[in-house]
Amino acid sequence: MMHRSIFSLLGLFLVTATASAQVNDAPSYHRHVTAVFSKLGCNGGACHGAVQGQNGFRLTLFGADPALDHARLTREFSGRRLNQQDPDASLLLRKATGDLPHVGGKRMSADSPEYKLLRAWIAAGALLDAAGPARLVQLRVSPAEHSAKIGERYRLKVDATFADGAREDVSALCSYETLDKHVAVVEADGQVHIKGAGDAAVIVRYRATPAIASVLVPRPGNDPFPEYTPSNFIDKHVISKLKRLNVPPSPLADETTFLRRVTLDVTGELPTPDEIRAFLSDKSADKRARKIDELLNRPGYAALWTLKFCDILNASDYGVYADGMSQEQDAPRFQQWIRARLEENTPYDEFVERILTATSREGKSIDTWGKEVVETNEGYATPRTDITLYAKRKTLDLYWQRRASAGVSGTLQIAHAFLGLRLECAQCHRHPHDIWQQDDLLSFANFFMHVRQPGFQGDNEKRFPEVAAYVKNLNSEAKKLGDQAKMLRDTKLKKLDTKSDEVKKLQQEINALDRRSKVLPEIGRRLMHAETMHLVPTKDTAAKVTSPLGTQESRTYRLLAETKNIDVPKEQDPRGIVVAWMRRPDNPFFAKAIVNRVWAHYFGRGIVDPPDHLSPLNPPTHPELLDELCREFVKNKYDLKWLHRAILTSRTYQTSSQALAANRTDRSNYAYFYYRRLPAEVLVDALNQATGVGEDMDMKYYHWKPEWKTVEIPYAPRNAFVTFMLEQFGRPQRNSGVQCDCERDSNASVLQVLAVANHPRIRQKIADDKGHVVRILKAHTDNDQRIAEVFLLTVSRPPSPAEREACLKYIRESATEGDGLRGVMWSLLNTREFLLQH
C-alpha cells in the first residue's frame, strides 16, 4: 500500500512543475485539484457552484460532477482559463490570487500550497485521471479524540485511502470547522487552539466527505470528583463523560419535583393533590420505578405520544378532495389508529411496517372491503363510531392518502419521519450540509413511486373496473333510498296528523333514508378515488425532479447509504424491501431516529441535536450511549415502553434542575436537568386542570367527543382561547411540505408571558363557580389549608414557610378571602415553576 504525504508531493511538484513533468508525479485531478476547489469554496453555492455560476464560469455544486467541471475548466472560454505553457498566466490562478479582478476576492496567495498544487497540475497538462482508482474508501482523522488543556495547540492529521489501495496524508486539502468556538477554534491548516472548558466536535471535509474529531477540555480544578452510583447503563456513559470534563452532576431532584416532571412528561397531565400526598407518604425505596410503570400504563401516555407521532407523520394534512377525503373525517381516524397501536404497545418496527406497507383492502375482497368502508363512513356521526372501527384496521392506509405522500415528496417525509434525515436539498443538488446527492434521493424514492395517490386521474373507472362496478351498485342503492324517501314524504307523511307520534317516527325514517342516499355516493367516490395500493410500475413512474439546475431522473432502486442497486420485480411492492432494510440490526438510521427523538422528548435536546438531523456532520454528544441505547432497543424487540422506562429510571433523567457553580455552564452533557417549555397542548390542559375549568371546543358539528383533552384533539378547534394559546405556544400546522421537527416551536417569547398574564379567559377560569378556588373556599375554612391546596394544584408541591406567610398576608390584605385566594392562584400560574418543565 502506497502512503505519501501531500506535503512531500508539493515539494516534488516544485522541482518538476514543468510541461515535461512525468504524469505519475503530477497532482491528481480527482484526488487533489477537486479537493482544493472544495477547500477554497470555489464550487460552493455562493460562488461558481451557483445555478448560473459566476461571471461566466460555472462548477457543479460541491463538485458533484468532477468530469463536467474539468471540461468547463479546459474547454470553455477557448481554453484560456488554463495556460499550460505559462501556468502562472492562467486565469484560474491570477483571479484566485487577486492578480485580476475577482468577485469572490482573493482566495489564496501565490506562495500557498494550494497555488503550488494547481500550478503543478496545469504545468503537467491539466489531465483528467481515472475516477475509479481515486474513489475514496476511508477518511481517517487523528487524533480522533483528544483531551486538552486551555491554551493548548495541536494539529489534526487526515489520511485518505483510495480504491486503488493508495493512502495519502490529505491534511492540507481539507477544510476544518469547529462546532463550538468557545471551546476550540481550528485554523485552515488543521491546527486546533483550545479556548475554554467543555467539549467540541471538529468537522473535517476532504472533497465532499466528512470526518469527525472531538476535543474534550476538562474544567480547571483539583477537587476530587464525587462518587455516584449509576441507576443503569445510561448513567455510566453520562457520568463517565462528566468525570472526564471534571463537571460534577447536580444531586437528584426532590420527590415532588420528580413526580411533577415525570407525570407531565409521560402523560401530559399534572399530578393531583391526592397523588402528591400519597407519593410523599410512600417510604418504599422503589416508589419512583413503580410510579414510572404506573404512568406508562395510563391513558395519558398513549394520548401524549399519539400527539407526538401525529406531528411527525403530518397527520392532519388532508385537503378536501372530490373523493370525499377531508381533515374533519380522516385526521381523527388517523389519530385513533396511532393511539390504538400505542395502547397495545405494538413493537416499533411492526408499527412502522403497518404504516409504510399499508393498503386499503389488506387482501380482502371488494365486497368485504366495501362494506367496511361504508360502515366506517356512516359512523361519521354522534357518537363517532368511525374512529373506533378504523382503529381496528391492520394498516394505516390514511398515511398514503395525505397530500404528497408518495413519490419524491413522500420520500422526503419518510426519510424525515422514520430515519431522522433531512434530504430536501438533495432534490436539486448535492446536499450542502450532508453527504446526500440527487441520485441517492431519487434512487430511494423509486421504492415509493408506485403507491397509488388519492384523487381523480381521469380514467379510474377503466383502470379499476371491479371497484367501478361496486360503486355503481352503491349509487343504484342510493337512488332507491332517495326514491323511497320521496315516496314516504309524498304519500304517507301528508296524510298523518302533524302532531302525532307516528309522524315523528316517519319523519325520522325519511331523514335517515335521505341521509344515507346522500352519503353513499360520497363513499363511492372514496372507494373509486382513494384506494391505497401498489401499482405495477411503468416507464413514466421513475423518480424525477426538475430544478433550476435541470432535470434529473433515476430508474434504479437503491437504499440510503448503500452502494449496490437492487433488482425489484414489477409485481413486487418495493415498500417491503425498505421495511426489511430498516429492521436490519446494522441499519444506521432506523432505531437511532426514534431513540434520539424519545431522548429529546425527555431532555429538550437529542443526543444528536437537532433530533431529526442524523448526519456525519452533526455528531452525537454521547456516541457510545446512543449506540448502546439502540442495540438494547432492538434487543428488546423495539419495545417503546422499554425505551421510555430505561430513560425515565436513569439518574440522568431524575437529576435536579438546580445547577451547581461547577456545572452551570453545561449545555449538552446533562450535568443538571435543563428547563424547557411545556408543549402548547400540555400547557392548556395544565391550565384547565389547575383551575378545574375545562374548555368547550365547539366542535359538535364535527362530532368531537366532549371529553377530549387538548392533547387529544386532531386539529385546531373553533374555541378562540384554545386556538390562540395553541398558536402562541407553537403547535405545528403539520404541513407535509415541512420536514423539520422544529415546526413545533419550543422557543419562549414575551407574547407567551403576556398571554398567560393578561388573557381574560384565564382569570375567568380561576373565578368560575365550578372551579377549584370556589371548591376550596367551601371545603376548607383555614387559609393555611387553602393555600396548600392551591400550591398542590399548580406547582405540585406544598408551599415553603416563607411562601405561606406571604400568601397569608396577601389574603388578609385583599377585599375578600376569595379575591385573595384567586390572586394566589393567578400568581402561581404565572411562575416559571408552573410554565416550564423542570
Coordinates of C-alpha atoms in Angstrom, one line a residue, residues 132-655:
G132 CA -12.4 4.8 -10.3
P133 CA -8.9 4.5 -8.6
A134 CA -9.5 7.9 -6.9
R135 CA -12.7 6.8 -5.3
L136 CA -12.4 7.5 -1.5
V137 CA -12.7 4.3 0.6
Q138 CA -11.8 5.7 4.0
L139 CA -11.1 9.1 5.6
R140 CA -9.4 9.0 8.9
V141 CA -8.5 11.9 11.2
S142 CA -6.1 11.7 14.1
P143 CA -6.3 12.3 16.9
A144 CA -10.0 11.3 16.6
E145 CA -10.5 12.2 20.3
H146 CA -8.2 14.4 22.2
S147 CA -8.2 15.6 25.9
A148 CA -6.6 19.0 26.1
K149 CA -5.9 22.0 28.4
I150 CA -7.0 25.6 27.9
G151 CA -4.4 27.4 25.8
E152 CA -3.0 24.2 24.2
R153 CA -2.5 23.9 20.5
Y154 CA -2.3 20.7 18.4
R155 CA -2.6 19.8 14.7
L156 CA -5.0 17.3 13.1
K157 CA -3.7 14.8 10.6
V158 CA -6.1 13.4 7.9
D159 CA -5.4 10.3 5.9
A160 CA -7.3 9.2 2.8
T161 CA -7.4 5.7 1.5
F162 CA -8.5 5.2 -2.1
A163 CA -9.9 2.4 -4.2
D164 CA -6.5 1.6 -5.8
G165 CA -5.0 1.0 -2.3
A166 CA -3.1 4.3 -2.2
R167 CA -3.1 6.1 1.1
E168 CA -2.2 9.8 1.4
D169 CA -2.0 12.5 4.0
V170 CA -4.6 15.0 2.7
S171 CA -4.5 17.3 5.7
A172 CA -3.6 20.3 3.5
L173 CA -6.5 19.6 1.2
C174 CA -9.2 19.6 3.9
S175 CA -11.4 22.3 5.3
Y176 CA -12.0 22.5 9.1
E177 CA -14.8 23.8 11.2
T178 CA -15.4 23.6 14.9
L179 CA -19.0 23.3 16.3
D180 CA -18.2 25.3 19.5
K181 CA -15.8 28.2 19.1
H182 CA -16.0 28.8 22.8
V183 CA -14.2 25.6 23.4
A184 CA -11.8 25.4 20.4
V185 CA -11.1 27.2 17.1
V186 CA -9.4 25.5 14.2
E187 CA -7.2 27.2 11.6
A188 CA -7.1 26.5 7.9
D189 CA -4.1 24.2 8.2
G190 CA -5.8 22.0 10.8
Q191 CA -4.2 23.5 13.9
V192 CA -6.6 23.4 16.9
H193 CA -6.4 26.1 19.5
I194 CA -8.1 25.4 22.8
K195 CA -10.1 28.4 24.2
G196 CA -12.2 27.1 27.1
A197 CA -13.5 24.2 29.1
G198 CA -16.1 21.8 27.5
D199 CA -16.2 19.6 24.5
A200 CA -16.5 20.3 20.8
A201 CA -16.5 18.4 17.6
V202 CA -14.4 19.5 14.6
I203 CA -15.8 18.7 11.2
V204 CA -13.1 17.8 8.7
R205 CA -14.0 17.7 5.0
Y206 CA -12.0 16.2 2.2
R207 CA -13.7 16.9 -1.1
A208 CA -17.3 16.4 0.0
T209 CA -16.6 13.6 2.5
P210 CA -16.7 14.5 6.2
A211 CA -14.8 13.1 9.2
I212 CA -15.2 14.0 12.9
A213 CA -12.6 14.8 15.5
S214 CA -13.6 15.6 19.1
V215 CA -11.8 17.6 21.7
L216 CA -12.5 17.4 25.4
V217 CA -11.3 20.2 27.8
P218 CA -11.7 19.5 31.5
R219 CA -12.9 22.2 33.8
P220 CA -9.8 23.6 35.7
G221 CA -9.7 22.5 39.3
N222 CA -8.2 19.8 41.5
D223 CA -11.3 18.9 43.6
P224 CA -11.8 15.2 43.7
F225 CA -14.8 14.1 41.5
P226 CA -17.6 12.7 43.8
E227 CA -18.6 9.1 43.5
Y228 CA -22.0 8.4 42.0
T229 CA -24.0 5.2 41.8
P230 CA -25.5 4.8 38.3
S231 CA -29.0 3.6 38.1
N232 CA -28.4 1.9 34.7
F233 CA -26.1 1.9 31.7
I234 CA -27.3 5.4 30.7
D235 CA -25.8 6.9 33.8
K236 CA -22.5 5.1 33.3
H237 CA -22.0 6.9 29.9
V238 CA -23.2 10.3 31.1
I239 CA -21.2 10.2 34.4
S240 CA -18.1 8.9 32.6
K241 CA -18.0 11.9 30.3
L242 CA -18.8 14.4 33.1
K243 CA -15.9 12.9 35.1
R244 CA -13.5 13.4 32.1
L245 CA -14.8 17.0 31.9
N246 CA -14.4 17.4 35.6
V247 CA -18.0 18.6 35.8
P248 CA -20.0 17.1 38.7
P249 CA -23.7 16.5 38.2
S250 CA -26.3 18.1 40.4
P251 CA -28.0 15.9 43.0
L252 CA -31.3 14.1 42.4
A253 CA -34.5 16.1 42.2
D254 CA -36.6 16.1 45.3
E255 CA -39.7 13.9 45.4
T256 CA -42.4 16.5 44.4
T257 CA -40.2 17.8 41.5
F258 CA -39.6 14.3 40.2
L259 CA -43.3 13.4 40.4
R260 CA -44.4 16.6 38.6
R261 CA -41.7 16.2 36.0
V262 CA -42.4 12.5 35.2
T263 CA -46.2 12.9 35.2
L264 CA -46.1 15.7 32.8
D265 CA -43.5 14.1 30.5
V266 CA -45.3 10.7 30.4
T267 CA -49.0 11.6 30.5
G268 CA -49.2 15.3 29.7
E269 CA -51.0 15.9 33.0
L270 CA -50.2 17.4 36.4
P271 CA -50.2 15.1 39.4
T272 CA -53.3 15.5 41.5
P273 CA -53.1 16.8 45.1
D274 CA -54.1 13.3 46.4
E275 CA -51.5 11.7 44.2
I276 CA -48.8 14.0 45.5
R277 CA -49.7 13.4 49.1
A278 CA -49.7 9.6 48.6
F279 CA -46.3 9.7 46.9
L280 CA -44.8 11.8 49.7
S281 CA -46.2 9.4 52.3
D282 CA -44.8 6.3 50.5
K283 CA -41.4 5.4 52.1
S284 CA -40.5 2.5 49.9
A285 CA -37.2 2.6 48.0
D286 CA -38.7 1.6 44.7
K287 CA -41.5 4.1 44.6
R288 CA -40.1 6.1 41.7
A289 CA -39.7 3.0 39.5
R290 CA -43.3 1.9 40.4
K291 CA -44.7 5.3 39.6
I292 CA -43.0 5.2 36.2
D293 CA -44.6 1.9 35.4
E294 CA -48.0 3.1 36.5
L295 CA -47.7 6.3 34.4
L296 CA -46.7 4.3 31.3
N297 CA -49.9 2.3 31.6
R298 CA -52.2 5.4 32.0
P299 CA -54.3 6.6 29.0
G300 CA -52.3 9.8 29.0
Y301 CA -49.2 8.1 27.8
A302 CA -50.9 6.9 24.7
A303 CA -52.6 10.2 24.2
L304 CA -49.4 12.2 24.5
W305 CA -47.4 10.0 22.2
T306 CA -50.2 9.9 19.7
L307 CA -49.8 13.7 19.6
K308 CA -46.0 13.3 19.1
F309 CA -46.4 10.7 16.3
C310 CA -49.1 12.7 14.5
D311 CA -46.8 15.7 14.5
I312 CA -44.0 13.6 12.9
L313 CA -46.4 12.0 10.4
N314 CA -48.2 15.2 9.5
A315 CA -51.5 13.5 10.4
S316 CA -53.7 16.5 9.7
D317 CA -52.5 17.3 6.2
Y318 CA -55.6 16.4 4.2
G319 CA -57.2 18.6 1.5
V320 CA -60.9 18.4 0.6
Y321 CA -60.9 16.3 -2.5
A322 CA -63.6 15.2 -4.9
D323 CA -63.1 11.8 -3.4
G324 CA -64.7 12.8 -0.1
M325 CA -61.5 12.9 2.0
S326 CA -61.2 15.7 4.5
Q327 CA -59.3 16.7 7.6
E328 CA -62.6 16.6 9.6
Q329 CA -63.2 12.9 8.9
D330 CA -59.7 11.5 8.4
A331 CA -57.5 13.2 10.9
P332 CA -59.3 11.8 13.9
R333 CA -59.3 8.3 12.3
F334 CA -55.6 8.6 11.6
Q335 CA -55.0 9.7 15.2
Q336 CA -57.1 6.9 16.7
W337 CA -55.3 4.2 14.7
I338 CA -52.0 5.5 16.1
R339 CA -53.4 5.6 19.6
A340 CA -54.7 2.1 19.4
R341 CA -51.2 0.8 18.4
L342 CA -49.6 2.7 21.4
E343 CA -52.2 1.3 23.8
E344 CA -51.3 -2.2 22.5
N345 CA -47.6 -1.3 22.8
T346 CA -47.1 -2.6 19.3
P347 CA -43.3 -3.1 18.6
Y348 CA -42.0 0.0 16.8
D349 CA -40.7 -2.0 13.8
E350 CA -44.2 -3.5 13.3
F351 CA -45.8 -0.1 13.9
V352 CA -43.8 1.4 11.1
E353 CA -44.3 -1.7 8.8
R354 CA -48.1 -1.3 9.2
I355 CA -47.8 2.3 8.1
L356 CA -45.3 2.0 5.3
T357 CA -46.7 -1.1 3.6
A358 CA -50.4 -0.2 4.1
T359 CA -53.0 -1.0 1.5
S360 CA -56.7 -0.2 1.7
R361 CA -58.0 -3.7 1.1
E362 CA -55.4 -5.6 3.1
G363 CA -56.0 -8.6 0.9
K364 CA -59.8 -8.5 1.3
S365 CA -62.4 -9.0 -1.4
I366 CA -64.1 -5.9 -2.9
D367 CA -67.3 -6.8 -1.1
T368 CA -65.7 -7.2 2.4
W369 CA -63.6 -4.0 1.9
G370 CA -66.5 -2.1 0.5
K371 CA -68.8 -2.9 3.4
E372 CA -66.1 -1.9 5.9
V373 CA -65.7 1.5 4.1
V374 CA -69.4 2.0 4.1
E375 CA -69.8 1.2 7.8
T376 CA -66.9 3.4 8.7
N377 CA -68.1 6.4 6.8
E378 CA -71.6 6.0 8.1
G379 CA -70.1 6.2 11.5
Y380 CA -69.1 9.8 11.0
A381 CA -71.9 10.9 13.3
T382 CA -72.6 11.5 17.0
P383 CA -71.3 9.4 18.7
R384 CA -68.4 8.8 16.3
T385 CA -68.1 5.1 15.7
D386 CA -65.9 5.5 12.7
I387 CA -62.8 6.2 14.6
T388 CA -63.2 3.0 16.6
L389 CA -63.9 1.0 13.5
Y390 CA -60.9 2.5 11.6
A391 CA -58.6 1.8 14.6
K392 CA -59.2 -1.9 14.2
R393 CA -57.6 -1.9 10.8
K394 CA -54.3 -3.7 10.5
T395 CA -52.6 -0.9 8.4
L396 CA -52.8 2.8 8.2
D397 CA -53.8 3.5 4.6
L398 CA -54.7 7.1 5.5
Y399 CA -50.9 7.8 5.7
W400 CA -50.7 7.4 1.9
Q401 CA -53.9 9.5 1.4
R402 CA -52.4 12.7 2.7
R403 CA -51.0 15.4 0.5
A404 CA -47.9 14.5 -1.4
S405 CA -47.4 11.2 0.5
A406 CA -45.8 9.2 -2.3
G407 CA -43.1 9.8 -4.9
V408 CA -40.2 12.1 -4.2
S409 CA -42.1 14.4 -1.9
G410 CA -43.3 11.4 0.1
T411 CA -39.8 10.0 0.3
L412 CA -38.6 13.2 2.0
Q413 CA -41.4 12.7 4.6
I414 CA -40.5 9.0 5.1
A415 CA -36.8 9.8 5.4
H416 CA -37.6 12.5 8.0
A417 CA -40.2 10.6 10.0
F418 CA -38.6 7.2 10.2
L419 CA -34.9 7.7 9.5
G420 CA -34.3 11.2 11.1
L421 CA -32.9 12.5 7.8
R422 CA -33.3 15.9 6.1
L423 CA -33.0 15.3 2.4
E424 CA -34.8 18.4 0.9
C425 CA -31.6 20.0 -0.5
A426 CA -30.8 16.7 -2.4
Q427 CA -33.9 17.4 -4.6
C428 CA -31.8 19.9 -6.6
H429 CA -28.2 19.2 -6.0
R430 CA -25.6 17.6 -3.7
H431 CA -26.6 18.4 -0.1
P432 CA -24.5 21.3 1.1
H433 CA -24.5 20.3 4.8
D434 CA -24.7 16.5 4.4
I435 CA -23.5 13.5 2.4
W436 CA -26.5 13.1 0.1
Q437 CA -26.6 13.6 -3.7
Q438 CA -29.6 13.8 -6.0
D439 CA -29.2 10.2 -7.2
D440 CA -29.3 9.0 -3.6
L441 CA -32.7 10.6 -3.0
L442 CA -34.1 9.6 -6.4
S443 CA -33.0 6.0 -6.2
F444 CA -34.5 5.7 -2.8
A445 CA -37.7 7.5 -4.0
N446 CA -38.3 4.7 -6.6
F447 CA -39.4 2.4 -3.7
F448 CA -42.4 4.7 -3.2
M449 CA -43.2 5.8 -6.8
H450 CA -45.8 3.1 -7.3
V451 CA -48.2 3.8 -4.4
R452 CA -51.5 5.0 -5.8
Q453 CA -52.3 8.5 -4.7
P454 CA -55.9 9.7 -3.9
G455 CA -57.8 11.8 -6.4
F456 CA -59.4 11.6 -9.8
Q457 CA -56.8 10.6 -12.5
G458 CA -59.2 10.7 -15.4
D459 CA -59.5 7.0 -16.1
N460 CA -60.1 5.4 -12.7
E461 CA -63.2 3.6 -13.8
K462 CA -61.3 1.9 -16.7
R463 CA -58.2 1.1 -14.6
F464 CA -60.2 -0.3 -11.7
P465 CA -63.4 -1.9 -13.2
E466 CA -64.1 -4.1 -10.1
V467 CA -64.3 -1.1 -7.9
A468 CA -66.3 0.8 -10.5
A469 CA -68.9 -2.0 -10.6
Y470 CA -69.2 -1.9 -6.8
V471 CA -69.6 1.9 -6.8
K472 CA -72.3 1.6 -9.5
N473 CA -74.3 -0.7 -7.2
L474 CA -73.8 1.8 -4.3
N475 CA -75.2 4.6 -6.5
S476 CA -78.1 2.5 -7.5
E477 CA -78.9 1.8 -3.9
A478 CA -78.6 5.5 -3.1
K479 CA -81.1 6.3 -5.8
K480 CA -83.6 3.7 -4.5
L481 CA -83.3 5.1 -1.0
G482 CA -83.9 8.6 -2.3
D483 CA -86.9 7.5 -4.2
Q484 CA -88.2 5.7 -1.2
A485 CA -87.8 8.8 1.0
K486 CA -89.6 10.9 -1.6
M487 CA -92.5 8.3 -1.8
L488 CA -92.9 8.3 2.0
R489 CA -92.9 12.1 2.1
D490 CA -95.4 12.5 -0.8
T491 CA -97.8 9.8 0.3
K492 CA -97.8 8.7 4.0
L493 CA -96.5 11.9 5.6
K494 CA -99.1 14.2 4.1
K495 CA -101.9 12.0 5.4
L496 CA -100.9 12.0 9.0
D497 CA -101.6 14.4 11.8
T498 CA -98.6 16.7 12.0
K499 CA -98.6 16.4 15.9
S500 CA -98.8 12.7 16.2
D501 CA -96.0 10.4 17.4
E502 CA -96.4 8.4 14.2
V503 CA -95.4 11.5 12.2
K504 CA -92.2 11.9 14.2
K505 CA -91.2 8.3 13.7
L506 CA -91.9 8.6 10.0
Q507 CA -90.0 11.8 9.7
Q508 CA -87.0 10.2 11.4
E509 CA -87.2 7.3 8.9
I510 CA -87.4 9.7 6.0
N511 CA -84.4 11.7 7.3
A512 CA -82.4 8.5 7.7
L513 CA -83.2 7.5 4.1
D514 CA -82.3 10.9 2.8
R515 CA -79.0 11.0 4.8
R516 CA -78.0 7.5 3.5
S517 CA -78.9 8.3 -0.1
K518 CA -76.5 11.3 0.1
V519 CA -73.7 9.5 2.0
L520 CA -73.5 6.5 -0.3
P521 CA -72.3 8.4 -3.4
E522 CA -69.7 10.2 -1.3
I523 CA -68.5 6.8 -0.1
G524 CA -68.5 5.6 -3.6
R525 CA -66.2 8.4 -4.6
R526 CA -63.8 7.5 -1.8
L527 CA -63.8 3.9 -2.9
M528 CA -63.2 4.9 -6.5
H529 CA -60.5 7.5 -6.0
A530 CA -58.8 6.8 -2.7
E531 CA -57.7 3.2 -2.6
T532 CA -54.1 2.8 -1.4
M533 CA -52.4 0.1 -3.4
H534 CA -49.2 -0.9 -5.2
L535 CA -49.4 -0.1 -8.9
V536 CA -47.2 -2.0 -11.4
P537 CA -44.6 0.4 -12.5
T538 CA -44.4 1.9 -15.9
K539 CA -41.7 3.9 -17.7
D540 CA -43.4 7.1 -16.6
T541 CA -43.1 6.3 -12.9
A542 CA -39.4 6.7 -12.4
A543 CA -38.3 9.2 -9.8
K544 CA -37.6 12.6 -11.4
V545 CA -37.1 16.2 -10.2
T546 CA -36.8 19.4 -12.2
S547 CA -35.0 22.4 -10.7
P548 CA -33.1 25.4 -12.0
L549 CA -30.1 23.0 -12.4
G550 CA -32.1 20.9 -14.9
T551 CA -34.0 17.6 -14.8
Q552 CA -32.6 14.6 -13.0
E553 CA -34.0 11.1 -13.1
S554 CA -33.2 7.7 -11.6
R555 CA -34.6 4.3 -12.7
T556 CA -32.6 2.3 -10.2
Y557 CA -33.6 1.2 -6.7
R558 CA -31.0 1.8 -4.0
L559 CA -31.4 2.1 -0.3
L560 CA -29.8 5.1 1.5
A561 CA -26.1 4.8 2.4
E562 CA -25.9 1.6 0.3
T563 CA -23.7 1.3 -2.8
K564 CA -25.5 -1.6 -4.7
N565 CA -28.6 -1.2 -6.7
I566 CA -31.5 -3.7 -6.1
D567 CA -33.5 -5.5 -8.7
V568 CA -37.2 -5.3 -7.9
P569 CA -39.7 -7.4 -9.9
K570 CA -42.5 -5.3 -11.3
E571 CA -45.2 -7.2 -9.4
Q572 CA -43.5 -6.9 -6.0
D573 CA -44.3 -4.0 -3.7
P574 CA -40.9 -2.5 -3.0
R575 CA -42.0 -0.9 0.2
G576 CA -41.5 -4.3 1.9
I577 CA -37.8 -4.2 0.9
V578 CA -37.4 -0.9 2.7
V579 CA -39.0 -2.2 5.9
A580 CA -36.8 -5.3 5.8
W581 CA -33.8 -2.9 5.5
M582 CA -35.0 -0.8 8.3
R583 CA -35.2 -3.9 10.6
R584 CA -31.6 -4.9 9.9
P585 CA -29.6 -4.6 13.1
D586 CA -26.9 -2.6 11.2
N587 CA -29.3 -0.1 9.8
P588 CA -27.6 3.3 10.5
F589 CA -30.8 5.3 10.9
F590 CA -34.0 3.5 11.8
A591 CA -33.6 2.7 15.5
K592 CA -31.3 5.7 16.1
A593 CA -34.0 8.1 14.8
I594 CA -36.7 7.0 17.3
V595 CA -34.3 6.5 20.2
N596 CA -33.0 10.0 19.7
R597 CA -36.4 11.5 19.4
V598 CA -37.6 9.9 22.6
W599 CA -34.5 11.1 24.4
A600 CA -35.1 14.6 23.1
H601 CA -38.7 14.5 24.4
Y602 CA -37.4 14.0 27.9
F603 CA -34.3 16.2 27.9
G604 CA -35.3 19.0 25.4
R605 CA -32.4 18.1 23.1
G606 CA -31.3 14.9 21.4
I607 CA -28.0 13.0 21.8
V608 CA -27.9 14.1 18.2
D609 CA -29.3 17.6 18.1
P610 CA -31.5 18.7 16.3
P611 CA -33.0 15.3 16.9
D612 CA -34.3 14.9 13.4
H613 CA -30.9 15.6 11.7
L614 CA -28.8 12.4 11.8
S615 CA -25.7 13.3 9.8
P616 CA -22.0 12.7 9.9
L617 CA -21.7 16.5 10.0
N618 CA -23.9 16.6 13.2
P619 CA -22.2 14.2 15.6
P620 CA -23.8 12.9 18.8
T621 CA -22.6 14.2 22.2
H622 CA -22.5 10.7 23.6
P623 CA -22.0 8.3 20.6
E624 CA -21.4 5.2 22.8
L625 CA -24.6 5.9 24.8
L626 CA -26.6 6.3 21.6
D627 CA -25.2 3.1 20.2
E628 CA -26.0 1.1 23.3
L629 CA -29.5 2.5 23.6
C630 CA -30.1 1.5 20.0
R631 CA -28.7 -2.0 20.5
E632 CA -30.8 -2.6 23.6
F633 CA -33.9 -1.2 22.0
V634 CA -33.5 -3.7 19.1
K635 CA -32.6 -6.5 21.5
N636 CA -35.8 -5.8 23.4
K637 CA -37.8 -6.2 20.2
Y638 CA -38.4 -2.5 19.6
D639 CA -40.4 -2.2 22.8
L640 CA -41.2 1.5 23.1
K641 CA -42.1 1.2 26.8
W642 CA -38.8 -0.4 27.5
L643 CA -37.1 2.6 25.9
H644 CA -39.2 5.1 27.9
R645 CA -38.6 3.1 31.1
A646 CA -34.8 2.9 30.6
I647 CA -34.6 6.7 30.2
L648 CA -37.0 7.6 33.0
T649 CA -35.4 5.3 35.6
S650 CA -31.9 6.8 34.9
R651 CA -30.3 9.1 37.4
T652 CA -29.6 11.4 34.5
Y653 CA -33.4 12.0 34.0
Q654 CA -34.0 12.3 37.7
T655 CA -31.3 14.9 38.3

